[in-house]
């Protein structure tokens, strides 16, 4: 009987294969030889039944009986099939035959005589696919055991396998590729994937693969010390802590998109190679990357939607620039239709970060406006608002190209009246100067008003020279501001010392000269006493002011004393008049004007 011959042939093949045990190649040869004979014993026949044109389902029924006996013995076993290479090869041969028969039966779907066989084949195929899905997971789960202890992925004390998941060490070389699975493991996975896809279980295979590769990425990401904050947690976390998290995020996102994801794409391509369609590969890759990508993007989005406090500008710019550098990489990695939503979301968040930067930069204007004059700043020194704004602008201009791009792009897209960066910064400085003009009115002494403006304008000018801020403002602004500083200097000298020096005029009778000397001493002492407590932080400006004062006071005083001593009215009197200071004394007192700080 042909049917009995077929069954005996397969039974003999299985017995011989099991008896050979750990010699897979020999078992494969014997199986190949035996399976080459048909029921009549002639080599070269096809053991798979041919469709019966007469509607008979006897051949299909017999073939299914044989396959059920072969396959059931594996399905009911608790031991993994892929723990034995011979078993796995034999099982796959049976699966191939079942898939082929099921395909033939489907092609005869209109023939009622094979309906029962088709139902049996589909049921058996479903059992096979469920078992293959389990085996797929088993092969992936056992992968860490195939790596040596000194392997790149498990060699360091804090970077070994964790709960069966391979975790890579921190990487700084972004040109490397992580080979997370050995070639033999990839070969086994590919063999299973080919059958599951052929059996119509592509999604189940993809799910088994992606769930385990997601674990790898999640564990690897956790080794980069990202906290995985939710949107709400980001909003509630102090900014100082978020600054550290942003630094970690930038390192992580760079590593993920330059090393982890390219490596995962390569692995996907190898595991799902030789498939009739690429959709399984693309779907699996998307499922592997989606969770990690969403976690990273959600953090950036939370920052973009957060507070617009000016001090946040610099870290948000860092985030924006990091994403801008990675978007081309994302467009390459996420080029298929499954990853398209992830790519679109990344582009949208990058845009929202740009809008946040524009809003934060604009908030600087409001900060200046909300800083009204309250009390006079001690000694007329540099006001904190001046230091804050100038250091802020100087730091911001280190990202000049990014800010220019954002302001131009945001204005064009929204149709708003966004000003170019140079105009924006000039406007901020005008607001600052207007604010300082208001603050100077808190001083009762006009000379101190000018000194206050001179201090702050000198600071502004120094911060704008020889750096990116100066390039943004332009040479014309620098020249104009330097002229304004000289004018403040002139105004200070005139308001402080013109009246004092005016007492040293040499015209008039001798008694008038003596009276003027007395008045000069009183006013000079008063001015020196007051202005010795005024603040000029900049050493160069401090010396320039002292030199300027000495330049008008010393010659006038020297000339006055000479005129007094040469007066004819001194002859016949009781000797020379009392002269309180020598010229050197006056110059010494002038050198005591101003101090470096208000402390």
Coordinates of C-alpha atoms in Angstrom, one line a residue:
X1 CA 0.0 0.0 0.0
X2 CA 1.4 3.3 -1.1
X3 CA 0.0 5.2 1.9
X4 CA 1.6 2.8 4.4
X5 CA 4.8 3.0 2.4
X6 CA 4.8 6.8 2.8
X7 CA 4.2 6.6 6.5
X8 CA 6.8 4.0 7.0
X9 CA 9.3 6.1 5.0
X10 CA 8.8 9.1 7.2
X11 CA 8.8 7.1 10.4
X12 CA 12.1 5.5 9.4
X13 CA 13.6 8.9 8.6
X14 CA 12.7 10.3 12.0
X15 CA 14.0 7.3 13.8
X16 CA 17.3 7.4 12.0
X17 CA 17.6 11.2 12.6
X18 CA 16.9 10.8 16.4
X19 CA 19.3 7.9 16.6
X20 CA 22.1 10.0 15.0
X21 CA 21.6 12.6 17.7
X22 CA 24.2 15.3 17.6
X23 CA 25.4 14.7 14.0
X24 CA 22.9 17.0 12.2
X25 CA 24.7 16.8 8.8
X26 CA 24.6 13.0 8.7
X27 CA 20.9 13.0 9.8
X28 CA 20.1 15.6 7.1
X29 CA 21.7 13.4 4.4
X30 CA 19.8 10.4 5.4
X31 CA 16.5 12.3 5.6
X32 CA 17.2 13.8 2.1
X33 CA 17.9 10.3 0.7
X34 CA 14.8 8.7 2.2
X35 CA 12.5 11.6 1.4
X36 CA 13.6 11.3 -2.2
X37 CA 11.7 8.0 -2.6
X38 CA 8.1 7.9 -3.4
X39 CA 5.5 5.3 -2.1
X40 CA 6.6 2.9 -4.8
X41 CA 10.2 3.1 -3.8
X42 CA 11.4 5.0 -6.9
X43 CA 13.8 7.9 -6.1
X44 CA 12.9 11.3 -7.4
X45 CA 9.2 11.2 -6.8
X46 CA 7.3 14.0 -5.0
X47 CA 5.8 12.8 -1.7
X48 CA 3.3 15.7 -1.7
X49 CA -0.1 14.6 -3.1
X50 CA -1.2 16.1 -6.4
X51 CA -4.7 17.7 -6.6
X52 CA -7.3 15.2 -7.7
X53 CA -9.1 16.5 -10.7
X54 CA -11.9 14.0 -10.0
X55 CA -12.6 15.7 -6.7
X56 CA -11.2 12.9 -4.6
X57 CA -9.6 14.1 -1.3
X58 CA -8.0 10.8 -0.4
X59 CA -4.4 11.8 -1.1
X60 CA -4.8 15.1 0.9
X61 CA -6.4 13.3 3.7
X62 CA -3.6 10.7 3.9
X63 CA -0.9 13.4 3.6
X64 CA -2.5 15.4 6.4
X65 CA -2.7 12.3 8.6
X66 CA 1.0 11.8 8.1
X67 CA 1.8 15.4 8.8
X68 CA -0.4 15.5 11.9
X69 CA 1.5 12.6 13.4
X70 CA 4.9 14.2 12.5
X71 CA 4.0 17.6 13.7
X72 CA 2.0 16.7 16.8
X73 CA 4.9 14.9 18.3
X74 CA 6.8 18.2 18.4
X75 CA 3.9 20.5 19.3
X76 CA 3.1 18.5 22.5
X77 CA 6.7 18.5 23.7
X78 CA 7.6 20.9 26.6
X79 CA 11.2 20.9 25.4
X80 CA 12.0 23.7 22.9
X81 CA 12.3 22.3 19.4
X82 CA 15.2 24.6 18.6
X83 CA 17.2 23.1 21.5
X84 CA 18.1 20.3 19.1
X85 CA 19.3 21.2 15.5
X86 CA 18.1 17.9 14.1
X87 CA 14.6 18.4 15.6
X88 CA 14.4 22.0 14.3
X89 CA 15.4 21.0 10.8
X90 CA 13.0 18.1 10.7
X91 CA 10.2 20.2 12.1
X92 CA 10.8 22.9 9.4
X93 CA 10.6 20.3 6.7
X94 CA 7.2 19.2 7.9
X95 CA 6.1 22.8 8.2
X96 CA 7.2 23.5 4.6
X97 CA 5.1 20.5 3.4
X98 CA 2.1 21.6 5.4
X99 CA 2.3 25.2 4.0
X100 CA 2.5 23.7 0.5
X101 CA -0.5 21.5 1.0
X102 CA -2.5 24.3 2.6
X103 CA -1.7 26.5 -0.4
X104 CA -2.9 23.8 -2.8
X105 CA -6.1 23.4 -0.9
X106 CA -6.7 27.1 -0.9
X107 CA -6.3 27.2 -4.6
X108 CA -9.2 24.6 -4.8
X109 CA -11.4 26.6 -2.4
X110 CA -14.4 26.2 -4.8
X111 CA -14.2 22.4 -4.7
X112 CA -16.4 21.2 -1.9
X113 CA -14.8 17.8 -1.9
X114 CA -11.6 19.2 -0.2
X115 CA -13.4 21.6 2.2
X116 CA -12.8 19.2 5.2
X117 CA -9.2 18.8 4.3
X118 CA -8.7 22.5 4.0
X119 CA -10.2 23.0 7.4
X120 CA -7.9 20.4 8.9
X121 CA -4.9 21.9 7.2
X122 CA -5.7 25.4 8.5
X123 CA -6.2 24.1 12.0
X124 CA -3.0 22.3 11.9
X125 CA -1.2 25.3 10.4
X126 CA -2.6 27.5 13.2
X127 CA -1.1 25.1 15.8
X128 CA 2.2 25.1 14.0
X129 CA 2.3 28.9 13.8
X130 CA 1.6 29.3 17.5
X131 CA 4.5 26.9 18.2
X132 CA 6.8 28.7 15.8
X133 CA 6.0 31.9 17.5
X134 CA 7.0 30.4 20.8
X135 CA 10.1 29.0 19.3
X136 CA 11.0 32.4 17.8
X137 CA 10.8 33.9 21.3
X138 CA 12.9 31.0 22.7
X139 CA 15.7 31.5 20.1
X140 CA 15.8 35.3 20.9
X141 CA 15.7 34.7 24.6
X142 CA 18.6 32.3 24.6
X143 CA 20.7 34.7 22.5
X144 CA 22.7 36.1 25.5
X145 CA 23.9 32.7 26.4
X146 CA 25.8 32.6 23.1
X147 CA 28.0 35.5 24.0
X148 CA 31.3 35.0 25.8
X149 CA 31.9 36.8 29.1
X150 CA 34.4 39.1 27.6
X151 CA 32.2 40.0 24.7
X152 CA 31.7 43.6 23.8
X153 CA 28.2 43.6 25.0
X154 CA 28.6 42.0 28.4
X155 CA 32.2 42.5 29.3
X156 CA 32.1 45.3 31.9
X157 CA 30.9 45.0 35.4
X158 CA 27.9 47.3 35.0
X159 CA 27.1 46.5 31.4
X160 CA 26.4 42.8 31.4
X161 CA 23.2 41.0 30.5
X162 CA 20.2 41.9 32.7
X163 CA 17.2 39.5 33.0
X164 CA 18.2 37.9 29.7
X165 CA 18.5 41.2 27.8
X166 CA 21.8 42.1 26.1
X167 CA 22.7 45.7 27.0
X168 CA 25.5 47.5 25.2
X169 CA 28.2 49.5 27.0
X170 CA 28.1 53.4 26.6
X171 CA 29.5 54.2 23.2
X172 CA 31.3 57.3 21.9
X173 CA 32.2 56.0 18.5
X174 CA 29.1 56.7 16.4
X175 CA 30.4 54.9 13.4
X176 CA 30.2 51.4 14.9
X177 CA 27.4 48.9 14.5
X178 CA 26.1 46.8 17.4
X179 CA 26.0 43.1 16.4
X180 CA 23.5 42.1 19.1
X181 CA 22.9 38.5 17.8
X182 CA 25.2 35.9 16.4
X183 CA 24.9 34.9 12.8
X184 CA 23.7 31.4 13.7
X185 CA 20.9 32.9 15.8
X186 CA 19.9 35.2 13.0
X187 CA 19.8 32.3 10.7
X188 CA 17.4 30.4 13.0
X189 CA 15.2 33.4 13.4
X190 CA 15.1 34.0 9.6
X191 CA 14.2 30.3 9.0
X192 CA 11.2 30.7 11.4
X193 CA 10.2 34.1 10.1
X194 CA 10.1 32.8 6.5
X195 CA 7.6 30.0 7.5
X196 CA 5.5 32.3 9.7
X197 CA 5.1 34.8 6.9
X198 CA 4.4 32.1 4.4
X199 CA 1.8 30.8 6.8
X200 CA 0.1 34.1 7.0
X201 CA 1.4 35.0 10.5
X202 CA 3.6 37.9 9.7
X203 CA 2.2 40.2 12.3
X204 CA 2.6 37.6 15.0
X205 CA 6.2 37.0 14.0
X206 CA 6.8 40.8 14.0
X207 CA 5.3 41.1 17.4
X208 CA 7.5 38.4 18.9
X209 CA 10.6 40.0 17.4
X210 CA 9.8 43.6 18.3
X211 CA 8.8 43.0 21.9
X212 CA 12.2 41.5 22.7
X213 CA 14.2 44.1 20.8
X214 CA 12.3 46.8 22.5
X215 CA 13.5 45.4 25.8
X216 CA 17.1 45.7 24.6
X217 CA 16.6 49.4 23.7
X218 CA 14.8 50.2 26.9
X219 CA 17.5 48.6 29.0
X220 CA 20.2 50.3 27.0
X221 CA 18.5 53.6 27.3
X222 CA 18.2 53.2 31.1
X223 CA 22.0 52.7 31.3
X224 CA 22.3 56.3 29.9
X225 CA 20.5 57.5 33.1
X226 CA 17.5 59.1 31.5
X227 CA 14.7 59.3 34.0
X228 CA 11.9 58.8 31.6
X229 CA 9.9 61.7 32.8
X230 CA 6.3 62.1 31.8
X231 CA 5.0 65.4 30.3
X232 CA 3.5 66.4 33.8
X233 CA 6.7 65.4 35.6
X234 CA 8.8 67.6 33.3
X235 CA 6.5 70.6 34.0
X236 CA 6.9 70.0 37.8
X237 CA 10.7 69.4 37.8
X238 CA 12.9 72.3 38.8
X239 CA 14.7 73.8 35.9
X240 CA 18.2 73.2 37.3
X241 CA 17.4 69.4 37.4
X242 CA 16.0 69.6 33.8
X243 CA 19.2 71.2 32.6
X244 CA 21.1 68.1 33.7
X245 CA 18.4 65.9 32.1
X246 CA 18.7 67.8 28.8
X247 CA 22.4 67.1 28.7
X248 CA 21.7 63.4 29.2
X249 CA 18.9 63.5 26.6
X250 CA 21.2 65.0 24.0
X251 CA 23.8 62.3 24.5
X252 CA 21.2 59.6 24.5
X253 CA 19.3 60.8 21.4
X254 CA 22.6 61.0 19.5
X255 CA 23.6 57.5 20.5
X256 CA 20.1 56.1 19.8
X257 CA 19.8 57.6 16.3
X258 CA 23.4 57.1 15.2
X259 CA 24.2 53.7 16.7
X260 CA 21.2 51.8 18.2
X261 CA 18.6 52.4 15.5
X262 CA 20.9 51.9 12.5
X263 CA 22.1 48.6 14.2
X264 CA 18.4 47.6 14.8
X265 CA 17.6 48.3 11.2
X266 CA 20.5 46.1 10.0
X267 CA 19.4 43.4 12.3
X268 CA 15.8 43.6 11.1
X269 CA 16.9 43.4 7.5
X270 CA 18.9 40.2 8.3
X271 CA 16.3 38.5 10.3
X272 CA 13.5 39.2 7.8
X273 CA 15.6 38.7 4.6
X274 CA 14.3 36.5 1.8
X275 CA 10.7 37.5 2.4
X276 CA 8.4 38.3 -0.6
X277 CA 7.5 41.7 0.8
X278 CA 9.5 44.2 2.9
X279 CA 6.5 45.4 4.9
X280 CA 7.3 42.9 7.7
X281 CA 10.8 44.3 8.0
X282 CA 9.5 47.9 8.1
X283 CA 6.7 47.1 10.5
X284 CA 9.1 45.2 12.9
X285 CA 11.6 48.0 12.8
X286 CA 8.9 50.6 13.6
X287 CA 7.6 48.6 16.5
X288 CA 11.1 48.2 17.9
X289 CA 11.9 51.9 17.7
X290 CA 8.5 53.4 18.4
X291 CA 8.6 53.3 22.2
X292 CA 12.1 54.7 22.6
X293 CA 11.4 57.4 20.0
X294 CA 8.2 58.4 21.6
X295 CA 9.8 58.6 25.0
X296 CA 12.6 60.8 23.7
X297 CA 10.3 63.1 21.6
X298 CA 7.9 63.5 24.5
X299 CA 10.6 64.9 26.7
X300 CA 11.6 67.4 24.0
X301 CA 7.9 68.3 23.5
X302 CA 7.4 68.9 27.2
X303 CA 10.4 71.3 27.2
X304 CA 9.0 73.1 24.1
X305 CA 5.6 73.5 25.8
X306 CA 7.1 74.7 29.1
X307 CA 7.7 78.0 30.7
X308 CA 9.1 80.9 28.6
X309 CA 11.5 82.2 31.3
X310 CA 14.5 83.8 29.6
X311 CA 17.1 81.6 31.4
X312 CA 15.7 78.6 29.6
X313 CA 16.9 79.8 26.2
X314 CA 20.3 78.2 26.1
X315 CA 19.3 74.6 27.0
X316 CA 16.3 74.8 24.7
X317 CA 18.6 75.9 21.9
X318 CA 20.8 72.9 22.7
X319 CA 17.8 70.7 22.3
X320 CA 16.8 72.4 19.1
X321 CA 20.2 72.0 17.6
X322 CA 20.5 68.4 18.6
X323 CA 17.2 67.5 16.9
X324 CA 18.2 69.6 13.9
X325 CA 21.4 67.5 13.5
X326 CA 19.4 64.3 13.8
X327 CA 16.4 64.9 11.6
X328 CA 18.3 64.0 8.4
X329 CA 19.3 60.7 10.1
X330 CA 15.7 60.2 11.1
X331 CA 14.5 60.8 7.5
X332 CA 16.8 58.1 6.3
X333 CA 16.0 55.6 9.1
X334 CA 12.2 56.3 9.1
X335 CA 11.7 56.5 5.3
X336 CA 9.0 53.8 5.1
X337 CA 5.3 54.3 5.6
X338 CA 5.2 52.7 9.0
X339 CA 7.8 55.1 10.5
X340 CA 6.4 58.1 8.7
X341 CA 4.3 59.3 11.7
X342 CA 7.4 59.2 13.9
X343 CA 9.3 61.3 11.4
X344 CA 6.4 63.8 11.1
X345 CA 6.2 64.0 14.9
X346 CA 9.9 64.7 15.2
X347 CA 9.7 67.5 12.7
X348 CA 6.7 69.0 14.4
X349 CA 8.4 69.0 17.8
X350 CA 11.5 70.5 16.3
X351 CA 9.3 73.3 15.0
X352 CA 7.7 73.7 18.4
X353 CA 11.1 74.0 20.0
X354 CA 11.9 76.8 17.5
X355 CA 8.7 78.6 18.5
X356 CA 9.6 78.2 22.2
X357 CA 13.0 79.7 21.5
X358 CA 11.4 82.7 19.8
X359 CA 9.0 83.1 22.7
X360 CA 11.7 82.8 25.3
X361 CA 13.8 85.4 23.5
X362 CA 10.9 87.8 23.2
X363 CA 10.3 87.3 27.0
X364 CA 13.6 89.1 27.6
X365 CA 11.9 92.3 26.5
X366 CA 9.1 91.8 29.1
X367 CA 11.7 91.1 31.8
X368 CA 13.4 94.5 31.1
X369 CA 10.0 96.2 31.1
X370 CA 9.0 94.6 34.4
X371 CA 12.2 95.9 36.1
X372 CA 11.1 99.4 37.2
X373 CA 13.4 101.8 39.2
X374 CA 12.9 101.4 42.9
X375 CA 15.8 102.8 44.8
X376 CA 19.1 104.2 43.7
X377 CA 21.7 101.6 43.0
X378 CA 24.6 102.1 45.5
X379 CA 27.4 104.2 44.2
X380 CA 26.2 104.4 40.6
X381 CA 27.8 101.1 39.6
X382 CA 26.7 98.6 37.0
X383 CA 23.1 97.6 37.6
X384 CA 22.3 93.8 37.7
X385 CA 19.8 94.2 34.9
X386 CA 22.7 95.4 32.7
X387 CA 24.9 92.5 33.6
X388 CA 22.0 90.0 33.1
X389 CA 20.9 91.4 29.7
X390 CA 24.4 91.8 28.2
X391 CA 25.7 88.4 29.4
X392 CA 22.4 86.9 28.1
X393 CA 22.8 88.5 24.7
X394 CA 26.5 87.6 24.4
X395 CA 25.7 83.9 25.3
X396 CA 22.8 83.9 22.9
X397 CA 24.9 85.1 20.0
X398 CA 27.1 82.1 20.3
X399 CA 24.1 80.4 18.7
X400 CA 23.7 83.2 16.3
X401 CA 23.0 81.1 13.2
X402 CA 20.4 79.0 14.9
X403 CA 18.6 82.1 16.3
X404 CA 18.7 83.8 12.9
X405 CA 17.2 80.7 11.3
X406 CA 14.5 80.4 13.9
X407 CA 13.5 84.1 13.9
X408 CA 13.4 84.2 10.1
X409 CA 11.6 80.9 9.7
X410 CA 9.1 81.5 12.4
X411 CA 8.2 84.9 11.1
X412 CA 7.7 83.6 7.6
X413 CA 5.6 80.6 8.6
X414 CA 3.3 82.6 11.0
X415 CA 3.2 85.8 9.1
X416 CA 4.1 87.7 12.3
X417 CA 6.2 90.8 12.5
X418 CA 9.2 88.9 13.8
X419 CA 12.3 91.0 13.5
X420 CA 15.7 89.7 12.3
X421 CA 18.1 88.8 15.0
X422 CA 20.2 92.0 14.6
X423 CA 17.1 94.2 14.8
X424 CA 15.8 92.2 17.7
X425 CA 18.9 92.6 19.7
X426 CA 19.2 96.4 19.0
X427 CA 15.6 96.7 20.1
X428 CA 16.4 94.9 23.4
X429 CA 19.4 97.2 24.0
X430 CA 17.2 100.2 23.3
X431 CA 14.8 98.9 25.9
X432 CA 17.7 98.4 28.3
X433 CA 19.0 101.9 27.8
X434 CA 15.5 103.3 28.3
X435 CA 15.2 101.4 31.5
X436 CA 18.6 102.7 32.7
X437 CA 17.5 106.3 31.8
X438 CA 14.6 105.8 34.2
X439 CA 16.9 104.4 36.9
X440 CA 19.3 107.3 36.7
X441 CA 16.6 109.6 37.8
X442 CA 16.6 108.0 41.2
X443 CA 19.9 109.8 41.9
X444 CA 19.7 113.4 43.3
X445 CA 23.2 114.3 42.2
X446 CA 23.4 115.0 38.4
X447 CA 27.0 114.0 38.4
X448 CA 26.2 110.6 39.8
X449 CA 23.5 110.2 37.1
X450 CA 26.1 110.6 34.4
X451 CA 28.5 108.3 36.2
X452 CA 25.8 105.6 36.5
X453 CA 25.1 105.8 32.8
X454 CA 28.8 105.9 32.0
X455 CA 29.4 102.7 34.1
X456 CA 26.6 100.8 32.5
X457 CA 27.3 102.0 28.9
X458 CA 30.9 101.1 29.3
X459 CA 29.9 97.6 30.4
X460 CA 27.5 97.4 27.4
X461 CA 30.1 98.5 25.0
X462 CA 32.8 96.1 26.3
X463 CA 30.4 93.1 26.2
X464 CA 29.6 93.9 22.5
X465 CA 33.1 94.2 21.3
X466 CA 35.2 91.5 19.7
X467 CA 32.6 88.7 19.7
X468 CA 29.5 87.4 18.0
X469 CA 27.3 90.0 19.6
X470 CA 29.5 92.8 18.1
X471 CA 29.1 91.1 14.6
X472 CA 25.4 91.1 15.0
X473 CA 25.2 94.8 16.1
X474 CA 27.7 96.0 13.5
X475 CA 30.5 98.5 13.5
X476 CA 28.1 101.4 13.2
X477 CA 26.4 100.6 16.4
X478 CA 29.8 100.3 18.2
X479 CA 30.9 103.7 17.0
X480 CA 27.7 105.4 17.9
X481 CA 27.7 103.9 21.4
X482 CA 31.4 104.9 22.0
X483 CA 30.4 108.5 21.1
X484 CA 27.6 108.3 23.6
X485 CA 30.0 107.1 26.3
X486 CA 32.3 110.0 25.6
X487 CA 29.4 112.4 26.0
X488 CA 28.5 110.9 29.4
X489 CA 32.1 111.4 30.4
X490 CA 32.1 115.0 29.4
X491 CA 28.8 115.6 31.2
X492 CA 30.1 114.1 34.4
X493 CA 33.2 116.2 34.4
X494 CA 31.4 119.3 33.6
X495 CA 28.7 118.8 36.3
X496 CA 31.2 117.7 39.0
X497 CA 34.2 119.9 38.5
X498 CA 33.4 123.0 36.5
X499 CA 32.2 124.8 39.6
X500 CA 35.1 123.7 41.7
X501 CA 37.7 124.7 39.0
X502 CA 35.8 128.0 38.5
X503 CA 36.9 129.0 42.0
X504 CA 40.5 129.0 40.9
X505 CA 40.2 131.9 38.6
X506 CA 43.2 134.3 39.1
X507 CA 41.3 137.5 38.4
X508 CA 40.4 139.8 41.3
X509 CA 41.9 141.5 44.3
X510 CA 44.0 139.6 46.8
X511 CA 41.2 139.2 49.4
X512 CA 39.0 137.7 46.7
X513 CA 41.7 135.2 45.9
X514 CA 42.0 134.2 49.5
X515 CA 38.3 133.7 49.8
X516 CA 38.2 131.6 46.6
X517 CA 41.0 129.4 48.0
X518 CA 39.0 128.8 51.1
X519 CA 35.9 128.0 49.1
X520 CA 37.9 125.7 46.8
X521 CA 39.2 123.7 49.7
X522 CA 35.7 123.2 51.1
X523 CA 34.2 122.2 47.8
X524 CA 37.1 120.1 46.8
X525 CA 37.1 118.2 50.1
X526 CA 33.3 117.7 49.8
X527 CA 33.5 116.3 46.2
X528 CA 36.4 114.1 47.0
X529 CA 34.7 112.7 50.1
X530 CA 31.5 111.9 48.2
X531 CA 33.0 110.6 45.0
X532 CA 35.5 108.4 46.9
X533 CA 32.4 106.3 47.7
X534 CA 31.1 106.2 44.1
X535 CA 31.7 103.0 42.1
X536 CA 33.6 102.6 38.8
X537 CA 34.1 98.9 38.3
X538 CA 36.1 99.1 35.1
X539 CA 39.7 99.8 35.9
X540 CA 40.5 101.5 32.6
X541 CA 37.5 103.8 33.0
X542 CA 38.4 104.5 36.6
X543 CA 41.9 105.6 35.6
X544 CA 40.6 107.6 32.6
X545 CA 38.2 109.6 34.9
X546 CA 40.9 110.3 37.5
X547 CA 43.3 111.4 34.8
X548 CA 40.6 113.6 33.2
X549 CA 39.8 115.3 36.6
X550 CA 43.4 115.8 37.4
X551 CA 43.9 117.2 33.9
X552 CA 41.6 120.1 34.6
X553 CA 42.1 120.6 38.4
X554 CA 45.8 120.3 38.8
X555 CA 46.9 122.9 36.2
X556 CA 44.2 125.4 37.5
X557 CA 45.3 124.9 41.1
X558 CA 49.0 125.2 40.3
X559 CA 48.4 128.4 38.3
X560 CA 46.2 129.8 41.1
X561 CA 48.8 129.1 43.8
X562 CA 51.5 130.7 41.7
X563 CA 49.4 133.8 41.1
X564 CA 48.6 134.0 44.8
X565 CA 52.3 133.8 45.8
X566 CA 53.3 136.4 43.2
X567 CA 50.6 138.9 44.3
X568 CA 52.2 142.4 45.2
X569 CA 49.8 142.6 48.1
X570 CA 51.8 140.0 50.0
X571 CA 54.7 142.4 50.4
X572 CA 54.6 144.2 53.7
X573 CA 52.2 141.8 55.2
X574 CA 52.7 139.0 57.8
X575 CA 54.2 136.5 55.4
X576 CA 52.6 134.1 52.8
X577 CA 49.0 133.1 53.1
X578 CA 48.0 129.6 54.4
X579 CA 47.9 127.2 51.4
X580 CA 46.0 124.0 52.4
X581 CA 47.3 121.7 49.7
X582 CA 50.3 121.4 47.4
X583 CA 49.7 120.4 43.8
X584 CA 50.8 116.9 44.7
X585 CA 48.3 116.8 47.6
X586 CA 45.5 117.6 45.2
X587 CA 46.6 114.9 42.7
X588 CA 46.8 112.4 45.5
X589 CA 43.2 113.2 46.6
X590 CA 42.0 112.8 43.1
X591 CA 43.6 109.4 42.9
X592 CA 41.3 108.4 45.8
X593 CA 38.2 109.1 43.7
X594 CA 35.9 106.1 43.1
X595 CA 36.1 102.5 44.3
X596 CA 35.9 99.2 42.4
X597 CA 32.7 97.9 43.9
X598 CA 30.0 98.9 46.3
X599 CA 31.1 96.3 48.9

